Tab-separated table of C-alpha atoms in Angstrom:
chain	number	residue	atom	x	y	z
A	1084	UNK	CA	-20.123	6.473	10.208
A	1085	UNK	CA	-19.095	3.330	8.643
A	1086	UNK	CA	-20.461	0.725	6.675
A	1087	UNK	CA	-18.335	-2.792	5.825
A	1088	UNK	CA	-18.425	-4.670	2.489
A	1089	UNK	CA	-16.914	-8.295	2.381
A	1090	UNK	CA	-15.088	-8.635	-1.172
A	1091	UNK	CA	-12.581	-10.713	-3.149
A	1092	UNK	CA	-10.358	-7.369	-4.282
A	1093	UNK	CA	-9.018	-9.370	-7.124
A	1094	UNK	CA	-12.608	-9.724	-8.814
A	1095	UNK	CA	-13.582	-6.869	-11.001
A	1096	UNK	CA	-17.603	-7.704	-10.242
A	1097	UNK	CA	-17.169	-7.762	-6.578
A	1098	UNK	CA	-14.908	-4.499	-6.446
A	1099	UNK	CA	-17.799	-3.100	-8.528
A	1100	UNK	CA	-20.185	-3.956	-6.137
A	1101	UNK	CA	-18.153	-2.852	-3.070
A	1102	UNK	CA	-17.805	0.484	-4.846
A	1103	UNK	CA	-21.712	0.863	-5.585
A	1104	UNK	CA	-22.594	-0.089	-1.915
A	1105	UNK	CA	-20.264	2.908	-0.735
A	1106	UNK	CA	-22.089	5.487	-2.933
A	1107	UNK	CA	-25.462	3.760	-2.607
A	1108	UNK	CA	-25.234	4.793	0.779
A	1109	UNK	CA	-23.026	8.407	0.687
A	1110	UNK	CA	-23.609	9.655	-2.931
A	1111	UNK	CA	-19.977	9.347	-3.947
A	1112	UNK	CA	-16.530	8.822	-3.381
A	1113	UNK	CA	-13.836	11.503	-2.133
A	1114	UNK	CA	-11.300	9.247	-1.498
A	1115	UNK	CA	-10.208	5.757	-2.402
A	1116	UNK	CA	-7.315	4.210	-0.290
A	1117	UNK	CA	-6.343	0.891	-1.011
A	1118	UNK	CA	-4.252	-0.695	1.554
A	1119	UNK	CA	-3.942	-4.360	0.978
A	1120	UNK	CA	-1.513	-6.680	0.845
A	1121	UNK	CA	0.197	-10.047	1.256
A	1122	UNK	CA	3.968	-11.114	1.773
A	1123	UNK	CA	5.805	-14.616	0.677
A	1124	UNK	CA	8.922	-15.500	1.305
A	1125	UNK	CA	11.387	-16.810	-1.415
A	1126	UNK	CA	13.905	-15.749	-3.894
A	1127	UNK	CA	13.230	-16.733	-7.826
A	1128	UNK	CA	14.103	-19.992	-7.152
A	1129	UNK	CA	12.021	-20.821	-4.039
A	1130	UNK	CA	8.892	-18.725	-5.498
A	1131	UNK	CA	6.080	-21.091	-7.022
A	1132	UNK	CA	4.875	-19.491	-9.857
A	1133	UNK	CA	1.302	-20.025	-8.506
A	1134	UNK	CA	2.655	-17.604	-5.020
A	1135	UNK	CA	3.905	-15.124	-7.510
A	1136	UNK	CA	0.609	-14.913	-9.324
A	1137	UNK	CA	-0.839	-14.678	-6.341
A	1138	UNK	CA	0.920	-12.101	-4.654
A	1139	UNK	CA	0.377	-9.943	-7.754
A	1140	UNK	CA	-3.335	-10.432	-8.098
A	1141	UNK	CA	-3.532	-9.227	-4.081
A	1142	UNK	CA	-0.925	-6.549	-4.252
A	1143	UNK	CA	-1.367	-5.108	-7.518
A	1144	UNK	CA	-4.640	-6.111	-9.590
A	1145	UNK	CA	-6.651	-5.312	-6.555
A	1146	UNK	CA	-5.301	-1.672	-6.749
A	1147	UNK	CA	-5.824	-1.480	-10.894
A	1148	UNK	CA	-8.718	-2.800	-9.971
A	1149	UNK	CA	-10.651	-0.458	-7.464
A	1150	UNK	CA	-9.025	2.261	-9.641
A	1151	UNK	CA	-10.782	1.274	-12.985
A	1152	UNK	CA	-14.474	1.423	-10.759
A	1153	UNK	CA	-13.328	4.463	-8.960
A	1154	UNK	CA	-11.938	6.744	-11.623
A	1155	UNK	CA	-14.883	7.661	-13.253
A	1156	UNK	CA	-16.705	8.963	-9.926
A	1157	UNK	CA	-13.532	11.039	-9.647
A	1158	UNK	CA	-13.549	12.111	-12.875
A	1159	UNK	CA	-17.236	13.364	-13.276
A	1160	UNK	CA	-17.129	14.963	-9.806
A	1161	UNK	CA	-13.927	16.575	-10.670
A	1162	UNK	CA	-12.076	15.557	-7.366
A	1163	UNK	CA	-10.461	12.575	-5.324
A	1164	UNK	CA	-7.708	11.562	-3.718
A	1165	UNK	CA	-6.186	8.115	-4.129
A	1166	UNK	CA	-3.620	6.879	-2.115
A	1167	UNK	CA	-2.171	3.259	-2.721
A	1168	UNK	CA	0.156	1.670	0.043
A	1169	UNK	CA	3.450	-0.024	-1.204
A	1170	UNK	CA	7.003	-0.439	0.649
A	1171	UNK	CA	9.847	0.529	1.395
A	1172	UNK	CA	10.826	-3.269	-0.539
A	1173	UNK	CA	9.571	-2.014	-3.346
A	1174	UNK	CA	12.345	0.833	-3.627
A	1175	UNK	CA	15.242	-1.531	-1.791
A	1176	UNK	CA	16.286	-4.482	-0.318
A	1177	UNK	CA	15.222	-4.685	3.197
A	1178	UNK	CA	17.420	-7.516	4.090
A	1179	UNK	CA	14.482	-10.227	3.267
A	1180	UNK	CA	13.968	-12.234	0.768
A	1181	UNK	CA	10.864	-11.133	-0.833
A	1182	UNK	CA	11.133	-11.361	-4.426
A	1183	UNK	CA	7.405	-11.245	-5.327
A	1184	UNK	CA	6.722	-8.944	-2.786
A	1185	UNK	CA	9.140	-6.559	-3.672
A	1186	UNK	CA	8.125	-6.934	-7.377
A	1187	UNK	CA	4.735	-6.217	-6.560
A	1188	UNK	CA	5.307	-3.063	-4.466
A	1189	UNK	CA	7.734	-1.885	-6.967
A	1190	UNK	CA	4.493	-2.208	-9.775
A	1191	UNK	CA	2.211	0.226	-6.953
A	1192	UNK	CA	4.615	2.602	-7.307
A	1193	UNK	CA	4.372	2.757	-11.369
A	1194	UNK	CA	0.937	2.378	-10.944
A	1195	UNK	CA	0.730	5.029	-8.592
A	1196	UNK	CA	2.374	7.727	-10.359
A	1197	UNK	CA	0.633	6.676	-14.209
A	1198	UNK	CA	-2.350	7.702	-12.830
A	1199	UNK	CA	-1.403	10.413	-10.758
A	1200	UNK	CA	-0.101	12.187	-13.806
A	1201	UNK	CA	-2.960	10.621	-16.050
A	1202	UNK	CA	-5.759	12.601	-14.148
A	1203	UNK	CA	-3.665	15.320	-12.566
A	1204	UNK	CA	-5.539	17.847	-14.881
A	1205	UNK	CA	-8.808	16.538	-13.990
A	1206	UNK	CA	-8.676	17.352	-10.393
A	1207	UNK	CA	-7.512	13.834	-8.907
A	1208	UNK	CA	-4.521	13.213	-7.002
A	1209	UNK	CA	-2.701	9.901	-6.693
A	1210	UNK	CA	0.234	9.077	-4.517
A	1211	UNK	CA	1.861	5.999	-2.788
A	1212	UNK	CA	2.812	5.638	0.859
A	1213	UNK	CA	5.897	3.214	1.724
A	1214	UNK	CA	6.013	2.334	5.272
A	1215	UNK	CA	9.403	0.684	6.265
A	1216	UNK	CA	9.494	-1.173	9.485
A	1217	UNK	CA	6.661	-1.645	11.201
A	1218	UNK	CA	5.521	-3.082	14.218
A	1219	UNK	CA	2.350	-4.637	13.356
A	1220	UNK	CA	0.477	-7.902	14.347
A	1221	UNK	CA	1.486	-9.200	10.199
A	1222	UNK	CA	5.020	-9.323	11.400
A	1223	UNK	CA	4.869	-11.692	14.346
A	1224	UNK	CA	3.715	-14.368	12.350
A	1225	UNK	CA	5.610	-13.445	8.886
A	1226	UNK	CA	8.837	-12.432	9.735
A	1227	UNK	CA	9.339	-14.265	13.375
A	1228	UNK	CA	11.075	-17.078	11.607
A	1229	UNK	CA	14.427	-15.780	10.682
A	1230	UNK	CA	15.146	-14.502	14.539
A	1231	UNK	CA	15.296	-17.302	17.312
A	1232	UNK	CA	13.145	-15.168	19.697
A	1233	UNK	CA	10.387	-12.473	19.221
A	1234	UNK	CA	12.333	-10.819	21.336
A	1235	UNK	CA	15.255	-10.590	19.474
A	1236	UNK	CA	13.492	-9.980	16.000
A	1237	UNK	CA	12.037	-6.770	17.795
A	1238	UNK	CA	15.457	-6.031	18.784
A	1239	UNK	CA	16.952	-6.240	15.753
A	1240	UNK	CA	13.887	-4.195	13.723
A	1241	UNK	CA	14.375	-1.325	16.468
A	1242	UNK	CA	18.167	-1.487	15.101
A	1243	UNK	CA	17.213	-0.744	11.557
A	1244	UNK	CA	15.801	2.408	12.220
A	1245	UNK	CA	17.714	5.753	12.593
A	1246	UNK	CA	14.737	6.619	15.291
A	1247	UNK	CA	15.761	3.620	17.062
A	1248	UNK	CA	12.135	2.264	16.900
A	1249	UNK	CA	9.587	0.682	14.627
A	1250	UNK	CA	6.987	2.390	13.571
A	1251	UNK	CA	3.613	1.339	13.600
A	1252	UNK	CA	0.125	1.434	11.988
A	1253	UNK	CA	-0.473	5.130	13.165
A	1254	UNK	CA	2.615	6.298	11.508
A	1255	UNK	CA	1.753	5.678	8.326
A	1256	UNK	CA	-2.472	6.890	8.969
A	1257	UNK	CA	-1.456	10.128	9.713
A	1258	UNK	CA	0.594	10.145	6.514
A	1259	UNK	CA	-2.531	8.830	4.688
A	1260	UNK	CA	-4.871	11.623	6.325
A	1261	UNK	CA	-2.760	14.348	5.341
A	1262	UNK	CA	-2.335	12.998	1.822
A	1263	UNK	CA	-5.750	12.559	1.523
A	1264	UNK	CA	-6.790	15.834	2.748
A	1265	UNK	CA	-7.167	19.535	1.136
A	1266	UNK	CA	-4.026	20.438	3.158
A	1267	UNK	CA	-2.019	17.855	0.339
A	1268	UNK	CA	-4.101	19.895	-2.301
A	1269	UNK	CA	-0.898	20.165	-4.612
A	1270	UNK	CA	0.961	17.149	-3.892
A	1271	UNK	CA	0.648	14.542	-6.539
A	1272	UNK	CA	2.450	11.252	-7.927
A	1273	UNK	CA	4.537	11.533	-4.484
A	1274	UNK	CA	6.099	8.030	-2.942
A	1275	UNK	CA	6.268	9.277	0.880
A	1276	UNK	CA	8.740	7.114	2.598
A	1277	UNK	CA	7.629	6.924	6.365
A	1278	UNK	CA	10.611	4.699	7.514
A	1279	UNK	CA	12.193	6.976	10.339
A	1280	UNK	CA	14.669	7.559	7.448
A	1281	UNK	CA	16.703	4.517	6.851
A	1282	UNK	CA	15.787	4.958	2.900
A	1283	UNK	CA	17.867	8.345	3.402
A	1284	UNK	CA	20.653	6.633	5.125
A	1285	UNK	CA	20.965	3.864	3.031
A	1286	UNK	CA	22.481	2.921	-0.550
């Protein structure tokens, strides 16, 4: 079962409201994963400061956000899970220039693990997932432009990875289930790199 709720996730009154619909209709909330986010391209220089604000209110305010309704579900039931989705740009550079992007996933991660060891003791769990390249529809229209062909920009994204393939949106679910379930019971504050290991391989 499913129910959707339309919100602007850098509003604190409409991330309220999206969090009372879910336990208006299931009584509470078990786990809270936030995966949202935008890209822009630019160093310093070429970043607006009006793209920068606005990567950070998507990227990272949305998460502090849904956290600061969340938490104190969590906290009187004693339990939750909350897993936050960054990058693998927010650890390295990935060969784009992506400075507000990278910023901003960097911030997830200290966000991440704050309140991971924050509520640790209270029986809520926090960690951060940090896909590295994926093959998803975002790319196609983001990331096309610095390749001459589709083609070759797939080419050249199979390349970066050890596996010899992208991953893709399944990759990094299955990571989320586990995290989010009793199985990841004592894993906490964690930034799981699913990147087919080119953070291991690289400097």
């Amino acid at each position: 079962e499913a129910i959707c709720v339309a919100a602007d996730v850098t509003r604190l009154a409409e991330v309220q409201r999206a969090v009372d619909e879910a336990v208006a209709t299931y009584g509470h909330i078990d786990v809270l994963h936030n995966n949202v986010g935008i890209t822009s391209q630019g160093g310093p220089v070429e970043t607006s400061e009006d793209t920068w604000d606005r990567v950070m209110a998507i990227n990272v305010k949305s998460m502090f956000l849904t956290c600061k309704c969340v938490l104190p579900l969590m906290e009187a039931q004693k339990a939750g899970a909350i897993l936050n989705i960054g990058a693998l740009g927010g650890v390295r550079w990935t060969g784009y220039a992506y400075c507000a992007y990278a910023a901003s996933k960097g911030a997830v991660n200290s966000l991440t693990q704050s309140i991971a060891l924050q509520y640790a003791a209270r029986g809520i769990r926090a960690n951060c997932i940090l896909p590295g390249v994926m093959d998803t529809p975002h790319i196609y229209g983001q990331i096309a432009g610095f390749y001459a062909s589709t083609e070759e920009m797939v080419a050249a994204r199979n390349r970066l990875s050890p596996t010899g393939r992208m991953g893709d949106g399944w990759d990094v679910a299955n990571a989320a289930v586990f995290l989010a379930s009793d199985e990841a019971r004592y894993i906490n504050g964690v930034e799981l790199l699913v990147d087919g290991g080119m953070h291991a391989r690289c400097n």
